């Protein structure tokens, strides 16, 4: 089974390939010229991109995936949110850190609250004429300085919250069974990122829906 992923981002492509390969689905990059929709809702953005990308699907039986994500920072009233790609191109991670320069505390819990943020992802899958929507959230906080290492986008400045034994994210400053020990996404490998990631959660919820449909067809 082939799944076309509308993305220009190699980091996202490799994260999705790793996930879907476990289900025997080959992920290929779909290149299409589409207009970036204007909306303050990432689900609307993803669905509008899907509507345009369907025309580029090589075979109508193939699957099509569109995913949209954003970084929402509490103290900046959700900025950059749907403008994440634009913020990254213009002010970059360093600009975000400058905007938050005054938000810090000696107390680690207070500091986590002041710098609270979350990644949100919506993944829309076109499968057999149906559209499935998966959502994922990764709560965390913004680091004080960027990390060096792997990752893309805001990975160098985003530290995910710890997870409990069931994989559920904990609140700011809470210690859990799974932790990056204060390291941002940019300083951990993709296998570890996968445990926390908004995209992994959105794609996993899509897979649950796909499996339910397969079961129903049996
Ligand atoms: P997009 O519109 O879904 O591509 O995402 C908006 C912006 O958020 C892009 O600039 C991405 O680089 C960034 N972004 C999305 N997901 C991640 C992530 O997992 N890590 C870091 N940055 C991300």
mmCIF file of C-alpha atoms and ligand atoms in Angstrom:
data_model
loop_
_atom_site.group_PDB
_atom_site.id
_atom_site.type_symbol
_atom_site.label_atom_id
_atom_site.label_comp_id
_atom_site.label_asym_id
_atom_site.label_seq_id
_atom_site.Cartn_x
_atom_site.Cartn_y
_atom_site.Cartn_z
ATOM 1 C CA UNK A 1 0.000 0.000 0.000
ATOM 2 C CA UNK A 2 1.366 3.448 -0.900
ATOM 3 C CA UNK A 3 0.719 6.530 1.180
ATOM 4 C CA UNK A 4 1.529 9.910 -0.362
ATOM 5 C CA UNK A 5 2.512 12.501 2.229
ATOM 6 C CA UNK A 6 2.093 16.139 1.198
ATOM 7 C CA UNK A 7 5.116 17.722 2.835
ATOM 8 C CA UNK A 8 8.292 19.491 1.896
ATOM 9 C CA UNK A 9 9.819 18.646 5.248
ATOM 10 C CA UNK A 10 12.240 15.685 5.204
ATOM 11 C CA UNK A 11 12.136 15.475 9.015
ATOM 12 C CA UNK A 12 8.359 14.935 8.973
ATOM 13 C CA UNK A 13 8.681 12.466 6.092
ATOM 14 C CA UNK A 14 11.147 10.266 7.945
ATOM 15 C CA UNK A 15 9.033 10.372 11.147
ATOM 16 C CA UNK A 16 5.922 9.261 9.198
ATOM 17 C CA UNK A 17 7.867 6.593 7.226
ATOM 18 C CA UNK A 18 9.143 5.039 10.445
ATOM 19 C CA UNK A 19 5.610 4.858 11.862
ATOM 20 C CA UNK A 20 3.721 3.549 8.819
ATOM 21 C CA UNK A 21 6.420 1.015 7.838
ATOM 22 C CA UNK A 22 5.406 -0.961 10.957
ATOM 23 C CA UNK A 23 2.058 -1.487 9.190
ATOM 24 C CA UNK A 24 3.599 -2.408 5.817
ATOM 25 C CA UNK A 25 2.670 0.967 4.310
ATOM 26 C CA UNK A 26 5.247 2.684 2.099
ATOM 27 C CA UNK A 27 5.356 6.464 2.548
ATOM 28 C CA UNK A 28 6.290 8.654 -0.447
ATOM 29 C CA UNK A 29 6.601 12.406 -0.650
ATOM 30 C CA UNK A 30 3.900 14.156 -2.695
ATOM 31 C CA UNK A 31 5.053 17.360 -4.307
ATOM 32 C CA UNK A 32 2.160 19.593 -5.287
ATOM 33 C CA UNK A 33 1.738 23.263 -5.880
ATOM 34 C CA UNK A 34 -0.917 24.357 -3.430
ATOM 35 C CA UNK A 35 -1.980 27.679 -1.948
ATOM 36 C CA UNK A 36 -1.355 28.018 1.805
ATOM 37 C CA UNK A 37 -4.847 28.540 3.295
ATOM 38 C CA UNK A 38 -5.370 31.401 5.790
ATOM 39 C CA UNK A 39 -7.052 30.225 8.979
ATOM 40 C CA UNK A 40 -6.389 30.326 12.722
ATOM 41 C CA UNK A 41 -7.307 26.644 13.018
ATOM 42 C CA UNK A 42 -4.732 23.977 12.064
ATOM 43 C CA UNK A 43 -7.452 21.427 11.252
ATOM 44 C CA UNK A 44 -9.029 23.812 8.720
ATOM 45 C CA UNK A 45 -5.591 24.433 7.214
ATOM 46 C CA UNK A 46 -4.898 20.689 6.880
ATOM 47 C CA UNK A 47 -8.320 19.983 5.331
ATOM 48 C CA UNK A 48 -7.997 22.851 2.836
ATOM 49 C CA UNK A 49 -4.563 21.538 1.784
ATOM 50 C CA UNK A 50 -6.017 18.025 1.428
ATOM 51 C CA UNK A 51 -8.794 19.282 -0.882
ATOM 52 C CA UNK A 52 -6.181 20.804 -3.199
ATOM 53 C CA UNK A 53 -3.699 17.914 -3.010
ATOM 54 C CA UNK A 54 -6.247 15.241 -4.023
ATOM 55 C CA UNK A 55 -5.867 16.376 -7.659
ATOM 56 C CA UNK A 56 -2.179 15.374 -7.552
ATOM 57 C CA UNK A 57 -2.733 11.815 -6.297
ATOM 58 C CA UNK A 58 -1.125 9.474 -8.898
ATOM 59 C CA UNK A 59 -3.686 6.690 -8.314
ATOM 60 C CA UNK A 60 -7.062 7.286 -6.688
ATOM 61 C CA UNK A 61 -6.640 4.065 -4.646
ATOM 62 C CA UNK A 62 -3.471 5.383 -2.984
ATOM 63 C CA UNK A 63 -3.677 6.990 0.438
ATOM 64 C CA UNK A 64 -3.037 10.705 0.915
ATOM 65 C CA UNK A 65 -1.776 12.229 4.147
ATOM 66 C CA UNK A 66 -1.690 15.925 5.024
ATOM 67 C CA UNK A 67 -0.395 17.033 8.383
ATOM 68 C CA UNK A 68 -0.274 20.461 9.899
ATOM 69 C CA UNK A 69 1.380 21.429 13.149
ATOM 70 C CA UNK A 70 2.159 24.466 15.215
ATOM 71 C CA UNK A 71 3.875 25.564 18.396
ATOM 72 C CA UNK A 72 1.510 27.339 20.833
ATOM 73 C CA UNK A 73 3.193 29.317 23.646
ATOM 74 C CA UNK A 74 0.939 30.145 26.616
ATOM 75 C CA UNK A 75 2.575 33.408 27.670
ATOM 76 C CA UNK A 76 2.454 34.689 24.063
ATOM 77 C CA UNK A 77 -1.313 33.957 23.852
ATOM 78 C CA UNK A 78 -0.717 30.947 21.605
ATOM 79 C CA UNK A 79 1.783 32.633 19.253
ATOM 80 C CA UNK A 80 3.235 31.466 16.870
ATOM 81 C CA UNK A 81 0.458 28.805 16.504
ATOM 82 C CA UNK A 82 -0.778 28.673 12.899
ATOM 83 C CA UNK A 83 1.974 31.148 12.007
ATOM 84 C CA UNK A 84 4.735 28.784 13.189
ATOM 85 C CA UNK A 85 6.305 28.262 9.757
ATOM 86 C CA UNK A 86 6.307 32.029 9.110
ATOM 87 C CA UNK A 87 7.723 32.788 12.578
ATOM 88 C CA UNK A 88 10.471 30.239 12.012
ATOM 89 C CA UNK A 89 11.409 31.796 8.651
ATOM 90 C CA UNK A 90 11.388 35.344 10.006
ATOM 91 C CA UNK A 91 12.400 35.615 13.695
ATOM 92 C CA UNK A 92 13.462 31.958 14.079
ATOM 93 C CA UNK A 93 13.955 30.107 17.354
ATOM 94 C CA UNK A 94 16.326 32.835 18.552
ATOM 95 C CA UNK A 95 13.567 35.426 18.049
ATOM 96 C CA UNK A 96 11.127 33.349 20.106
ATOM 97 C CA UNK A 97 13.731 33.124 22.892
ATOM 98 C CA UNK A 98 14.184 36.915 22.786
ATOM 99 C CA UNK A 99 10.406 37.472 23.047
ATOM 100 C CA UNK A 100 10.436 35.291 26.169
ATOM 101 C CA UNK A 101 13.622 36.683 27.704
ATOM 102 C CA UNK A 102 11.768 38.247 30.668
ATOM 103 C CA UNK A 103 9.889 35.005 31.455
ATOM 104 C CA UNK A 104 12.125 33.124 33.837
ATOM 105 C CA UNK A 105 12.280 32.103 37.460
ATOM 106 C CA UNK A 106 14.865 30.572 39.788
ATOM 107 C CA UNK A 107 12.170 28.113 40.871
ATOM 108 C CA UNK A 108 12.059 25.287 38.279
ATOM 109 C CA UNK A 109 8.291 24.666 38.634
ATOM 110 C CA UNK A 110 7.481 28.375 38.346
ATOM 111 C CA UNK A 111 9.877 28.586 35.394
ATOM 112 C CA UNK A 112 8.094 25.662 33.647
ATOM 113 C CA UNK A 113 4.766 27.460 34.076
ATOM 114 C CA UNK A 114 6.104 30.752 32.724
ATOM 115 C CA UNK A 115 7.573 29.010 29.667
ATOM 116 C CA UNK A 116 4.676 26.572 29.114
ATOM 117 C CA UNK A 117 3.993 25.670 25.465
ATOM 118 C CA UNK A 118 2.592 22.839 23.398
ATOM 119 C CA UNK A 119 2.965 21.419 19.944
ATOM 120 C CA UNK A 120 -0.311 20.554 18.264
ATOM 121 C CA UNK A 121 -0.669 18.401 15.161
ATOM 122 C CA UNK A 122 -3.610 17.450 12.988
ATOM 123 C CA UNK A 123 -3.172 14.619 10.498
ATOM 124 C CA UNK A 124 -5.788 14.164 7.790
ATOM 125 C CA UNK A 125 -5.855 10.912 5.841
ATOM 126 C CA UNK A 126 -7.743 10.266 2.620
ATOM 127 C CA UNK A 127 -8.493 6.554 2.412
ATOM 128 C CA UNK A 128 -11.005 4.858 0.099
ATOM 129 C CA UNK A 129 -13.002 8.033 -0.423
ATOM 130 C CA UNK A 130 -13.173 8.760 3.299
ATOM 131 C CA UNK A 131 -11.368 11.452 5.314
ATOM 132 C CA UNK A 132 -10.042 10.496 8.755
ATOM 133 C CA UNK A 133 -8.725 13.118 11.182
ATOM 134 C CA UNK A 134 -6.163 12.369 13.907
ATOM 135 C CA UNK A 135 -5.036 14.886 16.529
ATOM 136 C CA UNK A 136 -1.991 14.964 18.765
ATOM 137 C CA UNK A 137 -0.692 17.287 21.456
ATOM 138 C CA UNK A 138 2.718 17.404 23.085
ATOM 139 C CA UNK A 139 2.847 19.679 26.125
ATOM 140 C CA UNK A 140 6.153 21.080 27.321
ATOM 141 C CA UNK A 141 8.109 24.266 27.777
ATOM 142 C CA UNK A 142 10.462 26.562 25.921
ATOM 143 C CA UNK A 143 14.146 26.171 26.773
ATOM 144 C CA UNK A 144 16.316 29.166 27.753
ATOM 145 C CA UNK A 145 18.811 28.547 24.968
ATOM 146 C CA UNK A 146 18.808 26.397 21.820
ATOM 147 C CA UNK A 147 20.374 22.949 21.849
ATOM 148 C CA UNK A 148 22.794 21.653 19.271
ATOM 149 C CA UNK A 149 22.125 18.342 17.576
ATOM 150 C CA UNK A 150 19.466 16.699 15.459
ATOM 151 C CA UNK A 151 15.955 17.902 14.734
ATOM 152 C CA UNK A 152 14.165 20.493 12.658
ATOM 153 C CA UNK A 153 12.003 23.575 13.135
ATOM 154 C CA UNK A 154 11.599 24.485 16.804
ATOM 155 C CA UNK A 155 13.144 21.194 18.006
ATOM 156 C CA UNK A 156 16.196 22.972 19.506
ATOM 157 C CA UNK A 157 14.060 25.042 21.926
ATOM 158 C CA UNK A 158 11.148 22.753 22.860
ATOM 159 C CA UNK A 159 11.430 20.520 25.959
ATOM 160 C CA UNK A 160 8.572 17.979 26.176
ATOM 161 C CA UNK A 161 6.852 17.329 29.525
ATOM 162 C CA UNK A 162 7.581 13.989 31.229
ATOM 163 C CA UNK A 163 5.214 11.076 30.610
ATOM 164 C CA UNK A 164 3.665 8.743 33.155
ATOM 165 C CA UNK A 165 3.926 4.943 32.930
ATOM 166 C CA UNK A 166 0.966 4.870 30.508
ATOM 167 C CA UNK A 167 2.578 7.430 28.180
ATOM 168 C CA UNK A 168 0.297 10.291 29.257
ATOM 169 C CA UNK A 169 1.946 13.704 29.497
ATOM 170 C CA UNK A 170 2.282 15.217 32.982
ATOM 171 C CA UNK A 171 1.943 18.861 34.037
ATOM 172 C CA UNK A 172 4.766 21.443 33.956
ATOM 173 C CA UNK A 173 7.605 20.526 36.299
ATOM 174 C CA UNK A 174 6.137 17.099 37.229
ATOM 175 C CA UNK A 175 8.545 14.147 37.155
ATOM 176 C CA UNK A 176 7.423 11.006 35.317
ATOM 177 C CA UNK A 177 8.599 7.556 34.206
ATOM 178 C CA UNK A 178 9.649 8.761 30.743
ATOM 179 C CA UNK A 179 11.708 11.945 30.590
ATOM 180 C CA UNK A 180 14.228 13.733 28.377
ATOM 181 C CA UNK A 181 15.704 15.086 31.628
ATOM 182 C CA UNK A 182 15.397 18.663 30.460
ATOM 183 C CA UNK A 183 16.706 18.076 26.952
ATOM 184 C CA UNK A 184 14.835 19.627 24.015
ATOM 185 C CA UNK A 185 13.636 17.582 21.000
ATOM 186 C CA UNK A 186 16.719 18.820 19.152
ATOM 187 C CA UNK A 187 19.055 17.028 21.559
ATOM 188 C CA UNK A 188 17.368 13.605 21.542
ATOM 189 C CA UNK A 189 17.124 11.040 18.746
ATOM 190 C CA UNK A 190 14.041 10.433 16.610
ATOM 191 C CA UNK A 191 13.161 7.168 18.385
ATOM 192 C CA UNK A 192 12.987 9.014 21.704
ATOM 193 C CA UNK A 193 11.145 11.988 20.172
ATOM 194 C CA UNK A 194 8.553 9.568 18.882
ATOM 195 C CA UNK A 195 7.494 8.720 22.484
ATOM 196 C CA UNK A 196 6.457 12.332 23.101
ATOM 197 C CA UNK A 197 5.703 13.800 19.694
ATOM 198 C CA UNK A 198 2.438 15.493 18.724
ATOM 199 C CA UNK A 199 2.850 14.083 15.200
ATOM 200 C CA UNK A 200 3.390 10.502 16.434
ATOM 201 C CA UNK A 201 0.212 10.879 18.518
ATOM 202 C CA UNK A 202 -1.828 12.278 15.623
ATOM 203 C CA UNK A 203 -0.593 9.539 13.276
ATOM 204 C CA UNK A 204 -1.122 6.798 15.878
ATOM 205 C CA UNK A 205 -4.731 7.878 16.346
ATOM 206 C CA UNK A 206 -5.167 7.669 12.567
ATOM 207 C CA UNK A 207 -3.781 4.132 12.629
ATOM 208 C CA UNK A 208 -6.219 3.110 15.341
ATOM 209 C CA UNK A 209 -9.061 4.366 13.103
ATOM 210 C CA UNK A 210 -7.616 2.546 10.076
ATOM 211 C CA UNK A 211 -7.384 -0.706 12.028
ATOM 212 C CA UNK A 212 -10.962 -0.350 13.274
ATOM 213 C CA UNK A 213 -12.107 -0.020 9.666
ATOM 214 C CA UNK A 214 -10.095 -3.093 8.622
ATOM 215 C CA UNK A 215 -11.675 -5.075 11.489
ATOM 216 C CA UNK A 216 -15.156 -3.962 10.436
ATOM 217 C CA UNK A 217 -14.504 -5.114 6.861
ATOM 218 C CA UNK A 218 -13.540 -8.645 8.020
HETATM 219 P P1 LIG B 1 3.784 22.860 9.458
HETATM 220 O O1 LIG B 1 3.015 24.003 8.906
HETATM 221 O O2 LIG B 1 2.938 21.739 9.900
HETATM 222 O O3 LIG B 1 4.892 22.390 8.575
HETATM 223 O O4 LIG B 1 4.509 23.327 10.787
HETATM 224 C C1 LIG B 1 4.636 24.660 11.158
HETATM 225 C C2 LIG B 1 6.017 24.939 11.683
HETATM 226 O O5 LIG B 1 6.190 24.264 12.920
HETATM 227 C C3 LIG B 1 7.122 24.516 10.740
HETATM 228 O O6 LIG B 1 8.052 25.574 10.628
HETATM 229 C C4 LIG B 1 7.768 23.339 11.413
HETATM 230 O O7 LIG B 1 9.167 23.330 11.227
HETATM 231 C C5 LIG B 1 7.396 23.536 12.884
HETATM 232 N N1 LIG B 1 7.192 22.210 13.455
HETATM 233 C C6 LIG B 1 6.170 21.349 13.203
HETATM 234 N N2 LIG B 1 6.379 20.185 13.849
HETATM 235 C C7 LIG B 1 7.559 20.333 14.490
HETATM 236 C C8 LIG B 1 8.323 19.452 15.314
HETATM 237 O O8 LIG B 1 7.997 18.283 15.554
HETATM 238 N N3 LIG B 1 9.466 19.961 15.797
HETATM 239 C C9 LIG B 1 9.875 21.229 15.548
HETATM 240 N N4 LIG B 1 9.227 22.081 14.778
HETATM 241 C C10 LIG B 1 8.062 21.630 14.252
#
